[in-house]
Short mmCIF file of C-alpha atoms and ligand atoms in Angstrom, two decimals:
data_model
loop_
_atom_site.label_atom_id
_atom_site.label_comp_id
_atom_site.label_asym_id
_atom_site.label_seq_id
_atom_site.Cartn_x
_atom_site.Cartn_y
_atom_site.Cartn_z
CA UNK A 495 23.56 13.73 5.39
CA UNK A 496 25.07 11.60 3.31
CA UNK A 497 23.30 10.56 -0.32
CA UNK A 498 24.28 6.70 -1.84
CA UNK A 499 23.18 6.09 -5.24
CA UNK A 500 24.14 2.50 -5.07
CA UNK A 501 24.64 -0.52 -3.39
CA UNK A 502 28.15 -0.47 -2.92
CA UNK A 503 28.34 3.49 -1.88
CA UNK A 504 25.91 2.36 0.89
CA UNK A 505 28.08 -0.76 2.39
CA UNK A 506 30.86 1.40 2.64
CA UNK A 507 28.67 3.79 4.17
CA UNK A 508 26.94 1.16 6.82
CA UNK A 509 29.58 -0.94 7.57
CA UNK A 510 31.30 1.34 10.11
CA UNK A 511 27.86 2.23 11.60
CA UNK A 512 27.60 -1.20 11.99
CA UNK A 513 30.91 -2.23 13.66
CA UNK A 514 30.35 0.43 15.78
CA UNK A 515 27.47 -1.02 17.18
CA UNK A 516 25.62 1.83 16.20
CA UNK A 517 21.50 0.62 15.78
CA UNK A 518 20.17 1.92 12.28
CA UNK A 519 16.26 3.01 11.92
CA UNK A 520 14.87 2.68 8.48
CA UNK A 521 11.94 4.03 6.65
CA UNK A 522 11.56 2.86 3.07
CA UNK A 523 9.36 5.27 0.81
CA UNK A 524 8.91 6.20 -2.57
CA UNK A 525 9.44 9.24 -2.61
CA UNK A 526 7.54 13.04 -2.99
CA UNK A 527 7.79 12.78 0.80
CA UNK A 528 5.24 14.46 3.31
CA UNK A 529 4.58 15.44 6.78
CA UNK A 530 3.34 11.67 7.39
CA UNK A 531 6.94 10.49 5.84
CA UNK A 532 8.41 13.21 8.29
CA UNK A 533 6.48 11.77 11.40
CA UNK A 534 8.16 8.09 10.31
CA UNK A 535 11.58 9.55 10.12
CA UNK A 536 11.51 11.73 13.21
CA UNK A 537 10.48 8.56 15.32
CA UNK A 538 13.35 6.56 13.96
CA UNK A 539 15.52 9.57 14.31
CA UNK A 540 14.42 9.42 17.88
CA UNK A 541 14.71 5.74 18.66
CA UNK A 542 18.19 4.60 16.52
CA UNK A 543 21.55 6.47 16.68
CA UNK A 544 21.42 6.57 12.54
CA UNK A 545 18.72 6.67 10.15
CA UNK A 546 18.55 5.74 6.59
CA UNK A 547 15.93 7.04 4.28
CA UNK A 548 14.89 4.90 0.80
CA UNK A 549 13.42 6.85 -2.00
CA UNK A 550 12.59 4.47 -4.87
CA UNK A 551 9.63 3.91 -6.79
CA UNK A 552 9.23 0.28 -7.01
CA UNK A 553 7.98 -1.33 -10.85
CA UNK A 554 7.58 -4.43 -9.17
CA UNK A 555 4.41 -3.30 -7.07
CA UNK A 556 3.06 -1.31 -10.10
CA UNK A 557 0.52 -3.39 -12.14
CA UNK A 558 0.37 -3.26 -16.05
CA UNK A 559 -2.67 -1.13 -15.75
CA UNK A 560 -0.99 1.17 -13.20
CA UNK A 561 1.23 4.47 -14.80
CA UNK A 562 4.58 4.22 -12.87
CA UNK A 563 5.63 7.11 -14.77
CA UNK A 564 2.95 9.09 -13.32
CA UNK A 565 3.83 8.72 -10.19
CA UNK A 566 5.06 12.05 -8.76
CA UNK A 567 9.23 12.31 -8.04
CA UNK A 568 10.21 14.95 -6.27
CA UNK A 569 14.18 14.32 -5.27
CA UNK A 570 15.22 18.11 -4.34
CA UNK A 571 12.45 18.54 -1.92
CA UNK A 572 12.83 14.76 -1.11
CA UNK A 573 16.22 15.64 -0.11
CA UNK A 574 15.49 18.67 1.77
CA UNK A 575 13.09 17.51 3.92
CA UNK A 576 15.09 14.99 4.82
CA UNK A 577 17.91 17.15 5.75
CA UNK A 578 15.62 19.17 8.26
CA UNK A 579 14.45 15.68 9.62
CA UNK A 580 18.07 15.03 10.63
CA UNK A 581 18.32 11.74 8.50
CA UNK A 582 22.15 10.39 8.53
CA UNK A 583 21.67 8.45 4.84
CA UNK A 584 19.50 9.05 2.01
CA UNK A 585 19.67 5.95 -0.62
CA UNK A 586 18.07 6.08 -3.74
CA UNK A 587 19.28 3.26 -5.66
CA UNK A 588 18.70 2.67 -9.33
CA UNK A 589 16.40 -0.16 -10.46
CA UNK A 590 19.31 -2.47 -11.33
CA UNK A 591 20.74 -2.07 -7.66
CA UNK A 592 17.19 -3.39 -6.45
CA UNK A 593 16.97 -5.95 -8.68
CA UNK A 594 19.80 -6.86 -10.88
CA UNK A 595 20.25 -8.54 -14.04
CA UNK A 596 18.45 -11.97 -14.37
CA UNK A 597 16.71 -11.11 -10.88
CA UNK A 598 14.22 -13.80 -10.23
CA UNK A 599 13.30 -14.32 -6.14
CA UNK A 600 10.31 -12.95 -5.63
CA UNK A 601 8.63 -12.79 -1.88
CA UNK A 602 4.74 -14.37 -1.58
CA UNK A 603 2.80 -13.50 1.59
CA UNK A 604 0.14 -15.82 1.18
CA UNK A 605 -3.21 -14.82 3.01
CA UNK A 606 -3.22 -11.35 4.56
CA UNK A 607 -2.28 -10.06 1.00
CA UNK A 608 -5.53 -11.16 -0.70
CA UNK A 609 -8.43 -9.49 0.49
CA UNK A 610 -8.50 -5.58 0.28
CA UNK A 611 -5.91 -4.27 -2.12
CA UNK A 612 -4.72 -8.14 -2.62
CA UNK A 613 -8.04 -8.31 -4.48
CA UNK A 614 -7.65 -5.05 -7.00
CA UNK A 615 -3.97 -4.86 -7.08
CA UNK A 616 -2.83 -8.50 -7.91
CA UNK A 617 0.97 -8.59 -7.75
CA UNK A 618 0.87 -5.78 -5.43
CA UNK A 619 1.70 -7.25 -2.43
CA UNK A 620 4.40 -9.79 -3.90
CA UNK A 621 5.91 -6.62 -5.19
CA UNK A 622 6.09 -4.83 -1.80
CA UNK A 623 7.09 -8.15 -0.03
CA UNK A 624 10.27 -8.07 -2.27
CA UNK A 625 11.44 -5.07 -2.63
CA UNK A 626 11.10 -4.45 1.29
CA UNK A 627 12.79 -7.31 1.95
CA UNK A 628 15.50 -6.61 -0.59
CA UNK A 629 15.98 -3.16 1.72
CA UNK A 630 16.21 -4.83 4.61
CA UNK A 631 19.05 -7.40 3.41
CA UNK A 632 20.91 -4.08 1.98
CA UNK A 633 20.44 -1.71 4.85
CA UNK A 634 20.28 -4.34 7.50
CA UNK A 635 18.62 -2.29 9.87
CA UNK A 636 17.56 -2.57 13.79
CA UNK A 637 13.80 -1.26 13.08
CA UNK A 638 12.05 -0.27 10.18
CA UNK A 639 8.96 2.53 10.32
CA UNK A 640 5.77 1.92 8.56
CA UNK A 641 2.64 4.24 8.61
CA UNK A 642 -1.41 2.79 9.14
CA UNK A 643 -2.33 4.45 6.37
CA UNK A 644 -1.14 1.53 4.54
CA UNK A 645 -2.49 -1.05 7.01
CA UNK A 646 -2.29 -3.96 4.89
CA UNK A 647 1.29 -3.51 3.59
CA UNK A 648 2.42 -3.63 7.51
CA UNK A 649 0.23 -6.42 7.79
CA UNK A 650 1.55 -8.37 5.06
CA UNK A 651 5.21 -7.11 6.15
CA UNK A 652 4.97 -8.09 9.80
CA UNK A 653 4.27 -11.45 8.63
CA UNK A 654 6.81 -11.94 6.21
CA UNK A 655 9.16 -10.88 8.90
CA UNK A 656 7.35 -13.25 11.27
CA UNK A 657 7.74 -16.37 8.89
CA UNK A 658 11.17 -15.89 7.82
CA UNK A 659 12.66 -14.77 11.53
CA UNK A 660 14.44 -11.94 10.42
CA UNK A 661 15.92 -10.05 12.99
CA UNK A 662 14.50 -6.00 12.40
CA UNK A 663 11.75 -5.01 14.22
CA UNK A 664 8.58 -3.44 12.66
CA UNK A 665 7.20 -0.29 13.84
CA UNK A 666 4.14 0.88 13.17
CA UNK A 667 3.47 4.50 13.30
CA UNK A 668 -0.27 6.57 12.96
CA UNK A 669 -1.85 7.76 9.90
CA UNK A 670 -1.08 11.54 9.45
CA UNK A 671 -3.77 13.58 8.68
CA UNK A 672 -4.69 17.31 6.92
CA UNK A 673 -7.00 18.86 9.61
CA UNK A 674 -10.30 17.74 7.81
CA UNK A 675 -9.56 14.09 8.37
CA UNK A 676 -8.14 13.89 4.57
CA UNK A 677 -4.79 11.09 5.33
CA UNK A 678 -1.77 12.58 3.69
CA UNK A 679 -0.69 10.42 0.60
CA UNK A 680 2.02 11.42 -2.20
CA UNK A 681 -0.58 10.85 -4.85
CA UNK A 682 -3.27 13.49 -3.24
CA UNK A 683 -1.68 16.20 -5.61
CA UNK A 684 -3.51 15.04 -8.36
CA UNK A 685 -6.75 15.78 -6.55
CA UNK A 686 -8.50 18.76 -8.48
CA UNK A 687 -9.72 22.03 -5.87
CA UNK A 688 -13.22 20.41 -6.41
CA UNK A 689 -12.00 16.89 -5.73
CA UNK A 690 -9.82 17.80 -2.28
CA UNK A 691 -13.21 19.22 -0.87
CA UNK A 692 -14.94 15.85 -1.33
CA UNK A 693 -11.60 13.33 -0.02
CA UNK A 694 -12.64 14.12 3.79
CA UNK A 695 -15.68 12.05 3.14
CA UNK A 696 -13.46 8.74 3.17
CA UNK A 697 -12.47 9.40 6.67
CA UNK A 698 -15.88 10.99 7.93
CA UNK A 699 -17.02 7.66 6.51
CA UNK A 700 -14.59 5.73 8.74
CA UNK A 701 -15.85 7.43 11.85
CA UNK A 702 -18.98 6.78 11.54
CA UNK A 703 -18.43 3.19 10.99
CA UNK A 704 -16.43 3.44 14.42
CA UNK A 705 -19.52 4.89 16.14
CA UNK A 706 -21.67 2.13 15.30
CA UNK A 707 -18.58 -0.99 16.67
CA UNK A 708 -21.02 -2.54 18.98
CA UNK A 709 -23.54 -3.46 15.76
CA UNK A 710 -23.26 -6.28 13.49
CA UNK A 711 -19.97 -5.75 10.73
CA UNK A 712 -23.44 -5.08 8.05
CA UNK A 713 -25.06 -2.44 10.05
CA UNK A 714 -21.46 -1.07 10.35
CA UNK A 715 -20.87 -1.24 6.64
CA UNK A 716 -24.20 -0.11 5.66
CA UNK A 717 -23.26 3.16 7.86
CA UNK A 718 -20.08 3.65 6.18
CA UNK A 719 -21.63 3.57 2.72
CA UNK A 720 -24.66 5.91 3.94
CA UNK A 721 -22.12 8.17 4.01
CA UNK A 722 -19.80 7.44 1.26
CA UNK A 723 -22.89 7.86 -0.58
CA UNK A 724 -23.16 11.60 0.07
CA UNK A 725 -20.64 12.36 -2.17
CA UNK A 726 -21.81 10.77 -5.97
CA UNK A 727 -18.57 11.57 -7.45
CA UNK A 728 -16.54 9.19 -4.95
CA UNK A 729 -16.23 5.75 -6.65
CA UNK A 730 -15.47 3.21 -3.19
CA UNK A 731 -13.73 0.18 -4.38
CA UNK A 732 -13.94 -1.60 -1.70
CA UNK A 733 -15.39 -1.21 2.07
CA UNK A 734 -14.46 -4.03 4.63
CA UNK A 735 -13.99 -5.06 8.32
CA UNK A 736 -11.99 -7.70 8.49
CA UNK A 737 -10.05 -9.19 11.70
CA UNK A 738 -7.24 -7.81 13.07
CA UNK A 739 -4.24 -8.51 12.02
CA UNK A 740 -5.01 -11.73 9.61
CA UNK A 741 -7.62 -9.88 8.10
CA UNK A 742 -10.20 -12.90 8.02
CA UNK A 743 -13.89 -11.92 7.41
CA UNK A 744 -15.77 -11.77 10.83
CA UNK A 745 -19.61 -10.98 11.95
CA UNK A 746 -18.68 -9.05 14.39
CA UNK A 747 -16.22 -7.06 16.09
CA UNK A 748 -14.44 -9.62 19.01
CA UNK A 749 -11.83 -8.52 21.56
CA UNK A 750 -9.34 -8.78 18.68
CA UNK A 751 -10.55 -5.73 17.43
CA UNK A 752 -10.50 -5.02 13.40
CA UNK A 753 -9.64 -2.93 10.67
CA UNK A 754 -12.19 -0.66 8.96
CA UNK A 755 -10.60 -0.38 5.77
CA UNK A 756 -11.88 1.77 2.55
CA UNK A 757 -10.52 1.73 -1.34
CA UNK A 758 -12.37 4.49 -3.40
CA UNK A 759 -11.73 6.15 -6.84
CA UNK A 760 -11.93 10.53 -7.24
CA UNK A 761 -11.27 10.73 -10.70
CA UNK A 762 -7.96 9.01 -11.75
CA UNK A 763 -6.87 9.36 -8.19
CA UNK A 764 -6.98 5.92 -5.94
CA UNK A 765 -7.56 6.63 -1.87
CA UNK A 766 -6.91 4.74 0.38
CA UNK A 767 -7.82 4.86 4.41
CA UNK A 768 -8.33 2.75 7.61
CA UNK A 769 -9.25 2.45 11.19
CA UNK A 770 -8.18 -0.39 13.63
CA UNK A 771 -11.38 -0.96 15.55
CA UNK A 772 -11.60 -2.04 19.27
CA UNK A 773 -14.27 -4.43 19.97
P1 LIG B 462 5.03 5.55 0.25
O1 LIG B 462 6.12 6.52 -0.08
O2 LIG B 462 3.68 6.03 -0.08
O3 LIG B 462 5.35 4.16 -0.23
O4 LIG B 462 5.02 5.45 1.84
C1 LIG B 462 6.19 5.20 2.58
C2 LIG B 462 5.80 4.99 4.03
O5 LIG B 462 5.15 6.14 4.53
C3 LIG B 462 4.83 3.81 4.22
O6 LIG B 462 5.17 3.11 5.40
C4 LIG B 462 3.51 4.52 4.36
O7 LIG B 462 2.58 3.77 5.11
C5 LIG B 462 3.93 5.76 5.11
N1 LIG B 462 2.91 6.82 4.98
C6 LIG B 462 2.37 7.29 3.82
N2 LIG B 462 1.42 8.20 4.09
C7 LIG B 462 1.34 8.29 5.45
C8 LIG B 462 0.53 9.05 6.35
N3 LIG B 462 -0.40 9.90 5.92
N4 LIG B 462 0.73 8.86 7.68
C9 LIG B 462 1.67 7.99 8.13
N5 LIG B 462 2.45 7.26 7.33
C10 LIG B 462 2.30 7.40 6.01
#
């Protein structure tokens, strides 16, 4: 495995990949990796001759209000289990290889970024848009791997790539879950014992929503909350079902299908969760 700390060490590392003719799989993260991270890198490990892995937390998707500093780093185990995923290149760039001096191009995905986390996280999405597409003109990879759990950053992504025509293909990959339902996230090791017991709510919610697909999107919603509700400490954000994949508001659920989406606050910690409904 072979570790680039900047943008030059990682040219010199893709270019003979490249003239090889050798596809690359990518899976950009920010780090304090998972089994959900793992699934994403042993698919691309599967499906391209070489896979690079991006660790960097991004300041550009961070709002004022949000702690970057808080969020959790973790590059020896990072490393590790990347090593027993069989990645070929590990780059972890510093913030001046991502965006260097006088940086000023900034990517806006209009529409599919403002509902849903567009709403509470303005900036957000912009920030995402750019630094992903930043990767992708560094790396230059065949396919890059994206998880549901973060629904609306494919979303947004697979439209960016859409509009623009670049040439990598987006693959999405299913949410990862603990066995009660709770979707793996970096930031669930902030939950307290007390709070980990109540975070399978959020996806118990979900499922009950999905039960109920042939009602009206308020019965539906109603039935989510009902059951959000059973757990007072759990602070939802937000609880939609919008169209698949603009993510337009709808009445009810058409062949299209949609995506049952929930934001919601245990303590300090932000969840988030989905589920792409059939009609
Ligand atoms: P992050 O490091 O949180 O920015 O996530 C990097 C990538 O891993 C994104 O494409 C996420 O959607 C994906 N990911 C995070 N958690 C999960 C999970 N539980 N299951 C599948 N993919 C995930």
């Amino acid at each position: 495995m072979i570790f680039c700390r900047t943008y030059e060490e990682l040219r010199a590392t893709l270019d003979p990949v490249a003239k090889n003719g050798e596809e690359i799989g990518f899976v950009p993260t920010m780090g304090a990796l998972h089994q959900g991270h793992a699934a994403l890198l042993e698919r691309s490990v599967r499906e391209n001759a070489r896979t690079v892995l991006s660790i960097f937390v991004n300041p550009t998707q961070f709002g004022p209000k949000e702690d970057i500093a808080r969020y959790p780093r973790n590059l020896e185990a990072d490393l590790k289990l990347a090593e027993a995923c069989r990645v070929d290149v590990v780059y972890h760039p510093s913030v001046e290889d991502i965006y260097p001096e006088g940086f000023s191009t900034f990517i806006e995905v209009e529409g599919v970024s403002a509902p849903l986390c567009g709403e509470f996280r303005p900036g957000h999405f912009r920030g995402v848009a750019t630094v992903v597409f930043q990767f992708f003109s560094q790396v230059l990879p065949q396919r890059a791997y994206f998880g549901q759990k973060d629904i609306q950053q494919c979303l947004v992504l697979s439209k960016m790539v859409k509009d623009v025509r670049l040439p990598v293909e987006l693959v999405l990959a299913p949410t990862v879950r603990e066995s009660d339902g709770l979707a793996l996230s970096s930031r669930n090791r902030y939950l307290s014992v007390e709070e980990r017991e109540i975070a399978p709510v959020v996806y118990r919610a979900l499922q009950a929503g999905t039960k109920l697909r042939e009602k009206s999107v308020p019965a539906i919603l109603a039935e989510v909350q009902r059951v959000l509700a059973e757990a007072p400490k759990l602070k939802p954000q937000y609880v939609e079902l919008l169209s698949f994949p603009e993510l337009k508001k709808i009445d009810t659920l058409g062949p299209e299908g949609g995506v049952l989406a929930i934001a919601a606050y245990l303590g300090d910690t932000r969840l988030i969760d989905n589920l792409i409904l059939r009609g």
